[in-house]
Short mmCIF file of C-alpha atoms and ligand atoms in Angstrom, two decimals:
data_model
loop_
_atom_site.label_atom_id
_atom_site.label_comp_id
_atom_site.label_asym_id
_atom_site.label_seq_id
_atom_site.Cartn_x
_atom_site.Cartn_y
_atom_site.Cartn_z
CA MET A 1 94.94 68.96 95.77
CA SER A 2 91.93 70.75 94.17
CA ASN A 3 91.63 70.65 90.36
CA ARG A 4 90.39 74.00 90.28
CA VAL A 5 93.58 75.32 91.90
CA ASN A 6 95.86 73.15 89.85
CA ASP A 7 94.22 74.45 86.59
CA ILE A 8 95.03 77.98 87.47
CA LEU A 9 98.52 77.21 88.62
CA VAL A 10 99.44 75.60 85.29
CA LYS A 11 98.36 78.63 83.29
CA LYS A 12 101.00 80.85 81.64
CA GLU A 13 99.23 84.08 82.43
CA LEU A 14 96.73 84.60 85.22
CA ASP A 15 93.82 87.09 84.89
CA GLY A 16 91.93 89.14 87.66
CA SER A 17 89.48 86.15 88.37
CA ASP A 18 92.41 83.69 88.72
CA ILE A 19 94.18 86.16 91.20
CA ILE A 20 90.87 86.47 93.20
CA THR A 21 90.60 82.85 93.43
CA LEU A 22 94.25 82.17 94.60
CA LEU A 23 93.96 85.04 97.08
CA SER A 24 90.81 83.56 98.51
CA LEU A 25 92.17 80.21 99.25
CA THR A 26 91.79 78.90 102.74
CA ASP A 27 92.11 75.09 102.78
CA GLU A 28 95.59 74.06 103.87
CA LYS A 29 96.13 71.61 101.11
CA ASP A 30 95.34 74.51 98.52
CA LEU A 31 97.73 76.88 100.21
CA GLU A 32 100.48 74.55 100.23
CA GLN A 33 99.86 73.82 96.57
CA LEU A 34 100.16 77.73 96.01
CA ARG A 35 103.25 77.96 98.03
CA ALA A 36 105.04 75.25 96.21
CA ALA A 37 104.24 76.64 92.86
CA ALA A 38 105.47 80.09 93.94
CA GLU A 39 108.79 78.63 95.45
CA ALA A 40 109.16 76.39 92.13
CA LYS A 41 108.75 79.70 89.99
CA LEU A 42 111.21 81.50 91.96
CA LEU A 43 113.81 78.75 91.93
CA ALA A 44 113.20 78.36 88.16
CA GLU A 45 113.44 82.03 87.39
CA ARG A 46 116.00 83.17 89.88
CA GLY A 47 117.55 80.31 91.72
CA ASP A 48 117.99 79.81 95.56
CA ALA A 49 119.93 83.09 96.18
CA VAL A 50 118.55 85.57 98.66
CA PHE A 51 120.02 89.13 98.29
CA PHE A 52 120.62 91.27 101.27
CA ARG A 53 119.82 95.14 101.18
CA GLY A 54 121.21 96.70 104.35
CA LEU A 55 118.54 99.12 105.46
CA ILE A 56 119.61 102.38 106.79
CA GLU A 57 116.61 104.24 108.26
CA PHE A 58 118.49 107.64 108.17
CA SER A 59 115.79 110.05 109.47
CA ASN A 60 112.30 109.75 110.90
CA ILE A 61 111.64 113.45 110.38
CA CYS A 62 108.53 113.54 107.93
CA THR A 63 106.31 116.26 106.64
CA ALA A 64 103.56 113.78 105.49
CA ASP A 65 100.75 112.84 107.71
CA CYS A 66 99.73 109.39 106.60
CA TYR A 67 96.94 108.14 108.92
CA TYR A 68 98.55 104.67 109.40
CA CYS A 69 102.10 105.53 110.08
CA GLY A 70 103.73 105.88 113.41
CA ILE A 71 106.33 108.73 112.42
CA ARG A 72 103.39 110.83 110.83
CA SER A 73 104.27 114.62 111.20
CA SER A 74 101.74 115.07 113.76
CA ASN A 75 102.80 112.41 116.07
CA TYR A 76 104.59 114.43 118.81
CA ALA A 77 105.47 111.30 120.91
CA VAL A 78 108.26 110.45 118.45
CA GLY A 79 111.70 111.61 119.14
CA ARG A 80 112.96 112.81 115.86
CA TYR A 81 116.48 112.02 114.48
CA GLN A 82 118.66 112.49 111.44
CA LEU A 83 121.79 110.48 110.97
CA THR A 84 125.03 112.33 109.73
CA GLU A 85 126.67 111.74 106.51
CA HIS A 86 129.49 110.21 108.36
CA GLN A 87 127.17 107.78 110.10
CA MET A 88 125.58 106.77 106.90
CA VAL A 89 128.83 106.23 105.07
CA ASP A 90 130.06 104.20 107.88
CA ALA A 91 127.03 101.91 107.94
CA ALA A 92 127.18 101.61 104.24
CA LEU A 93 130.86 100.75 104.21
CA TRP A 94 130.35 98.07 106.93
CA CYS A 95 127.64 96.39 104.54
CA ALA A 96 130.15 96.50 101.65
CA HIS A 97 132.90 94.92 103.90
CA GLU A 98 130.37 92.22 104.99
CA GLY A 99 129.52 91.25 101.37
CA TYR A 100 126.18 92.77 101.13
CA GLY A 101 126.00 94.08 97.46
CA SER A 102 123.38 96.65 98.15
CA ILE A 103 121.80 99.17 100.59
CA VAL A 104 118.51 100.95 101.00
CA LEU A 105 118.57 104.58 102.10
CA GLN A 106 115.15 105.13 103.71
CA SER A 107 113.69 108.17 105.62
CA GLY A 108 110.52 110.26 106.21
CA GLU A 109 109.60 112.38 103.36
CA ARG A 110 111.03 115.92 102.96
CA ARG A 111 111.40 117.81 99.68
CA ASP A 112 113.27 120.93 100.90
CA ALA A 113 116.55 121.80 99.23
CA ALA A 114 118.73 120.98 102.45
CA PHE A 115 117.42 117.44 102.25
CA VAL A 116 117.65 116.98 98.62
CA ASP A 117 121.32 118.37 98.78
CA PHE A 118 121.98 115.96 101.65
CA VAL A 119 120.58 112.76 100.01
CA GLU A 120 122.47 113.58 96.77
CA ARG A 121 125.80 114.06 98.59
CA VAL A 122 125.46 111.08 100.68
CA VAL A 123 124.58 108.86 97.72
CA GLY A 124 127.70 110.23 95.89
CA ALA A 125 129.96 109.62 98.76
CA ILE A 126 128.79 106.11 99.36
CA LYS A 127 129.17 105.27 95.73
CA ALA A 128 132.50 106.59 95.53
CA GLN A 129 133.80 104.97 98.81
CA SER A 130 132.35 101.52 98.31
CA ARG A 131 134.03 100.70 94.98
CA SER A 132 136.58 97.93 95.59
CA SER A 133 137.93 94.79 93.53
CA VAL A 134 134.91 92.83 94.65
CA LEU A 135 132.44 95.60 93.94
CA PRO A 136 133.90 97.51 90.95
CA ASP A 137 130.66 99.51 90.54
CA GLY A 138 130.41 100.08 94.43
CA LEU A 139 127.27 99.11 96.42
CA GLY A 140 123.91 99.11 94.61
CA ILE A 141 121.91 101.84 96.19
CA THR A 142 118.25 101.96 96.64
CA LEU A 143 116.50 105.04 97.68
CA CYS A 144 113.18 105.35 99.58
CA VAL A 145 112.63 108.87 100.36
CA GLY A 146 109.00 109.36 98.97
CA GLU A 147 107.49 111.53 96.47
CA GLN A 148 109.96 114.11 94.98
CA CYS A 149 109.99 116.25 91.98
CA GLU A 150 111.55 114.99 88.67
CA GLU A 151 114.67 117.15 89.09
CA SER A 152 115.54 115.50 92.46
CA TYR A 153 114.85 112.04 91.16
CA ARG A 154 117.32 112.76 88.33
CA ARG A 155 120.03 114.22 90.79
CA PHE A 156 119.70 111.21 92.94
CA PHE A 157 119.95 108.96 89.91
CA ALA A 158 123.10 110.91 88.72
CA ALA A 159 124.65 110.71 92.15
CA GLY A 160 124.46 106.80 91.71
CA ALA A 161 121.24 105.53 93.07
CA HIS A 162 119.91 103.14 90.51
CA ARG A 163 116.78 101.92 92.25
CA TYR A 164 113.96 103.43 93.97
CA LEU A 165 111.20 102.15 96.29
CA LEU A 166 107.80 104.02 96.44
CA ARG A 167 104.98 102.18 97.65
CA ILE A 168 101.64 102.83 96.21
CA GLU A 169 100.15 101.65 99.49
CA SER A 170 96.68 100.85 97.68
CA THR A 171 95.58 101.30 94.22
CA SER A 172 92.11 101.71 95.23
CA GLU A 173 91.00 105.52 95.16
CA THR A 174 88.67 104.86 97.97
CA LEU A 175 91.20 103.05 100.12
CA PHE A 176 94.15 105.39 99.27
CA SER A 177 92.10 108.57 100.14
CA ARG A 178 90.87 106.87 103.53
CA ILE A 179 94.43 106.42 104.76
CA HIS A 180 96.06 109.58 103.56
CA PRO A 181 95.24 113.34 104.15
CA PRO A 182 93.64 115.05 101.11
CA ALA A 183 97.00 116.65 100.06
CA GLN A 184 98.25 113.23 99.18
CA LYS A 185 96.82 111.97 95.82
CA LEU A 186 96.94 108.45 94.25
CA SER A 187 97.59 110.04 90.82
CA ASP A 188 100.61 111.79 92.01
CA ARG A 189 102.13 108.61 93.42
CA ILE A 190 101.43 106.82 90.05
CA SER A 191 102.99 109.78 88.22
CA CYS A 192 106.18 109.48 90.30
CA LEU A 193 106.45 105.78 89.57
CA LYS A 194 106.23 106.58 85.77
CA VAL A 195 108.89 109.21 86.12
CA LEU A 196 111.24 107.03 88.18
CA LYS A 197 110.96 104.48 85.40
CA ARG A 198 111.46 106.88 82.57
CA ILE A 199 114.68 108.12 84.34
CA GLY A 200 116.04 104.69 84.26
CA TYR A 201 115.56 103.39 87.92
CA LEU A 202 114.58 99.87 88.73
CA VAL A 203 111.34 100.78 90.39
CA GLY A 204 109.96 99.08 93.41
CA THR A 205 106.54 99.44 94.81
CA GLY A 206 104.10 97.65 97.09
CA VAL A 207 100.94 97.74 99.43
CA MET A 208 99.81 97.25 102.86
CA ILE A 209 97.81 94.16 103.39
CA GLY A 210 94.77 93.85 105.60
CA LEU A 211 93.84 97.57 105.76
CA PRO A 212 90.43 98.38 107.19
CA GLY A 213 87.91 98.02 104.40
CA GLN A 214 90.40 96.30 101.88
CA LYS A 215 88.75 93.73 99.89
CA ILE A 216 90.46 90.68 98.00
CA GLU A 217 89.40 92.42 94.77
CA ASP A 218 91.40 95.51 95.63
CA LEU A 219 94.49 93.44 96.16
CA ALA A 220 93.93 91.49 93.01
CA ARG A 221 93.88 94.99 91.10
CA ASP A 222 97.10 95.96 93.11
CA ILE A 223 98.79 92.96 91.57
CA LEU A 224 97.67 93.74 88.03
CA PHE A 225 98.77 97.27 88.59
CA PHE A 226 102.33 95.94 89.40
CA ARG A 227 102.31 94.05 86.13
CA LYS A 228 100.97 96.80 84.09
CA GLN A 229 103.57 99.29 85.40
CA GLY A 230 106.45 97.04 84.68
CA ILE A 231 107.51 97.08 88.30
CA ASP A 232 110.89 95.52 89.11
CA MET A 233 110.72 95.07 92.84
CA ILE A 234 108.04 94.54 95.42
CA GLY A 235 108.05 95.27 99.20
CA MET A 236 104.64 94.63 100.77
CA GLY A 237 103.52 93.32 104.14
CA PRO A 238 100.70 93.30 106.63
CA TYR A 239 99.19 96.58 107.86
CA ILE A 240 100.06 96.80 111.61
CA VAL A 241 98.10 99.01 113.86
CA HIS A 242 99.98 101.87 115.51
CA SER A 243 98.03 103.30 118.49
CA GLN A 244 99.19 106.79 117.88
CA THR A 245 97.70 107.14 114.46
CA PRO A 246 94.15 108.02 113.34
CA LEU A 247 93.60 104.72 111.56
CA ALA A 248 93.99 102.74 114.94
CA ALA A 249 90.33 103.49 115.88
CA GLU A 250 89.02 102.07 112.39
CA ALA A 251 91.32 99.20 112.55
CA HIS A 252 90.15 98.18 115.96
CA ARG A 253 86.59 98.41 115.05
CA TYR A 254 86.67 96.71 111.64
CA GLY A 255 90.23 95.76 110.87
CA MET A 256 91.72 92.35 110.07
CA ALA A 257 93.20 90.04 112.84
CA PRO A 258 97.07 90.05 112.48
CA ASP A 259 96.94 86.29 111.69
CA ASP A 260 94.62 86.69 108.94
CA ALA A 261 96.64 89.72 107.56
CA PHE A 262 99.86 87.44 107.81
CA ILE A 263 98.22 84.56 105.74
CA LEU A 264 96.84 87.17 103.26
CA SER A 265 100.45 88.73 102.89
CA LEU A 266 101.88 85.38 102.21
CA LYS A 267 99.32 84.59 99.50
CA MET A 268 100.09 88.08 98.10
CA ILE A 269 103.77 87.28 97.93
CA ALA A 270 102.94 83.89 96.12
CA VAL A 271 100.44 85.25 93.67
CA THR A 272 102.81 88.24 92.92
CA ARG A 273 105.56 85.92 92.16
CA LEU A 274 103.31 83.71 89.84
CA VAL A 275 102.20 86.94 88.10
CA LEU A 276 105.55 88.94 87.89
CA HIS A 277 107.95 85.99 87.39
CA ASN A 278 111.43 87.19 87.95
CA VAL A 279 111.04 90.34 90.04
CA ASN A 280 112.58 90.90 93.40
CA ILE A 281 110.30 90.30 96.31
CA ALA A 282 111.15 91.45 99.77
CA ALA A 283 110.17 89.20 103.00
CA THR A 284 109.47 92.41 104.99
CA THR A 285 110.27 92.92 108.43
CA ALA A 286 106.50 93.55 109.16
CA LEU A 287 105.85 89.80 108.60
CA GLN A 288 108.17 89.12 111.43
CA SER A 289 106.52 91.56 113.76
CA ILE A 290 103.33 89.17 113.60
CA LYS A 291 105.19 85.96 113.64
CA HIS A 292 108.77 85.40 114.87
CA ASP A 293 109.59 83.43 111.84
CA GLY A 294 107.54 85.60 109.46
CA ARG A 295 110.39 86.47 107.21
CA GLU A 296 111.26 82.70 106.56
CA TRP A 297 107.64 82.20 105.74
CA GLY A 298 107.94 85.09 103.11
CA LEU A 299 110.91 83.37 101.57
CA ARG A 300 109.12 80.06 101.35
CA TYR A 301 106.17 81.74 99.61
CA GLY A 302 108.36 83.11 96.89
CA ALA A 303 110.26 86.13 98.30
CA ASN A 304 114.07 86.42 97.54
CA VAL A 305 115.19 89.79 99.29
CA VAL A 306 115.77 90.48 102.83
CA MET A 307 116.63 93.89 104.27
CA PRO A 308 118.87 93.43 107.43
CA GLN A 309 118.72 96.73 109.67
CA LEU A 310 121.72 98.90 109.88
CA THR A 311 120.02 101.74 111.66
CA PRO A 312 122.27 102.48 114.70
CA THR A 313 120.55 100.80 117.83
CA GLU A 314 120.36 104.18 119.56
CA VAL A 315 117.90 105.64 117.08
CA ARG A 316 116.17 102.38 115.82
CA LYS A 317 113.23 102.44 118.26
CA GLU A 318 112.39 105.85 117.00
CA TYR A 319 111.74 104.60 113.39
CA SER A 320 108.51 103.00 114.70
CA LEU A 321 106.15 103.02 111.52
CA TYR A 322 104.19 100.31 113.42
CA GLU A 323 103.98 98.69 116.68
CA GLY A 324 105.85 95.71 117.72
CA LYS A 325 108.79 96.12 115.07
CA PRO A 326 111.24 93.31 115.75
CA CYS A 327 115.03 93.48 116.08
CA VAL A 328 115.04 97.18 117.67
CA ASP A 329 117.66 95.97 120.27
CA GLU A 330 119.96 94.21 117.87
CA ASN A 331 123.13 95.51 116.35
CA SER A 332 124.06 95.17 112.75
CA GLU A 333 126.22 92.19 113.31
CA GLN A 334 123.56 90.37 115.30
CA CYS A 335 121.09 91.13 112.48
CA ARG A 336 123.30 89.71 110.01
CA SER A 337 124.03 86.33 111.62
CA CYS A 338 120.51 85.95 112.79
CA LEU A 339 119.27 86.40 109.27
CA THR A 340 121.74 84.20 107.67
CA ARG A 341 120.68 81.42 109.96
CA ARG A 342 116.99 82.11 109.10
CA ILE A 343 117.52 81.94 105.48
CA GLU A 344 119.55 78.82 105.61
CA SER A 345 116.75 77.34 107.83
CA VAL A 346 114.66 77.29 104.67
CA GLY A 347 117.06 75.75 102.39
CA ARG A 348 118.27 79.04 100.61
CA VAL A 349 121.74 80.69 100.47
CA VAL A 350 122.60 84.33 101.06
CA ALA A 351 124.33 85.83 97.90
CA SER A 352 127.46 87.88 98.35
CA ASN A 353 129.16 90.94 96.65
CA VAL A 354 126.39 91.15 93.94
CA TRP A 355 123.67 93.71 93.41
CA GLY A 356 121.16 90.97 92.78
CA ASP A 357 119.00 93.03 90.27
CA ARG A 358 116.25 91.34 88.23
CA GLU A 359 117.33 90.95 84.65
CA CYS A 360 114.96 92.85 82.29
N1 LIG B 401 101.88 98.94 109.05
C1 LIG B 401 102.52 98.43 108.07
N2 LIG B 401 103.29 99.09 107.26
C2 LIG B 401 103.46 100.25 107.41
N3 LIG B 401 104.13 101.23 106.67
C3 LIG B 401 104.04 102.45 107.42
N4 LIG B 401 103.19 102.34 108.47
C4 LIG B 401 102.82 101.04 108.46
C5 LIG B 401 102.02 100.29 109.27
N5 LIG B 401 101.23 100.83 110.34
C6 LIG B 401 104.94 101.01 105.48
C7 LIG B 401 104.32 101.87 104.34
C8 LIG B 401 105.60 102.56 103.95
C9 LIG B 401 106.67 101.82 104.39
C10 LIG B 401 108.01 102.51 104.48
O1 LIG B 401 106.16 101.34 105.64
O2 LIG B 401 103.87 100.90 103.27
O3 LIG B 401 105.52 102.88 102.48
#
């Protein structure tokens, strides 16, 4: 164990240079030291429970054209789909029945009135129908439908969604503008996060790790941003190339090798846990697309949330944000038992019938 690492790990509050040091570790013993500290922090702050958020990717129709994402509007190779209200309510009630306390409704980004009305209606229907003696307040509902105006955010909140995920993707102006079309602005995304907080949502954000040109210093600033904004939930994972996107060429020329992006993602989870203490951190599916047991590694490095997929198997492969997405041929039941096994294999337990929010 190096003294330098130990000196940082015993500190109460980490600063930018501590974070850079930890994210730069390569020695196996140092990494294990970091992992053990993050795991210990998680167990002390939140215990050994892992919370399920059933993930319903209800539409891949998207008006945004992000340079990294497989469902970007100008990828004409994707078959577009939209689940019905009935399919979504069914999937949500299955979750409630299985003891998942929470769901995430995620889709491509649309801001038209029909879409906003639809989301509001489905959130209300799921809330009303999922109340039971074991879940008196119904399922915890997280929305992940991109940048919206304040009024739409307020309507979704009033309908019963109480958490919102909106990844910042990168807090570096340079990187953000390199991976998004000019119409998308980092400042707009930051404003949305602030509005969501003001409305009263528990707010989640996150970044992609291993983007071409991304530096350790950028990632350190991302973590400091999470702290400064009082973020409640983190979802982040490795950037994975999708060949039908403009960023693929750059990634092939000077991108990071998947194994390196994987390790860096684990370090990001661990350091975020040390800096943000009791937040919820997801072990994301992207980790598993690089290594078959990637999500377990995420849990061992300080994550405490897993998002089993509930998207109907017929359309799942069309929600291809990146290539090599795992579990596309499995049904919800298979995902549930596989994930439970994976969680138990790292000495943790799945929580049942609770929302599992961070206590503020
Ligand atoms: N690799 C990794 N993550 C991706 N996302 C989109 N495309 C990719 C990719 N190629 C992530 C973004 C987005 C979330 C829903 O999926 O961070 O916010």
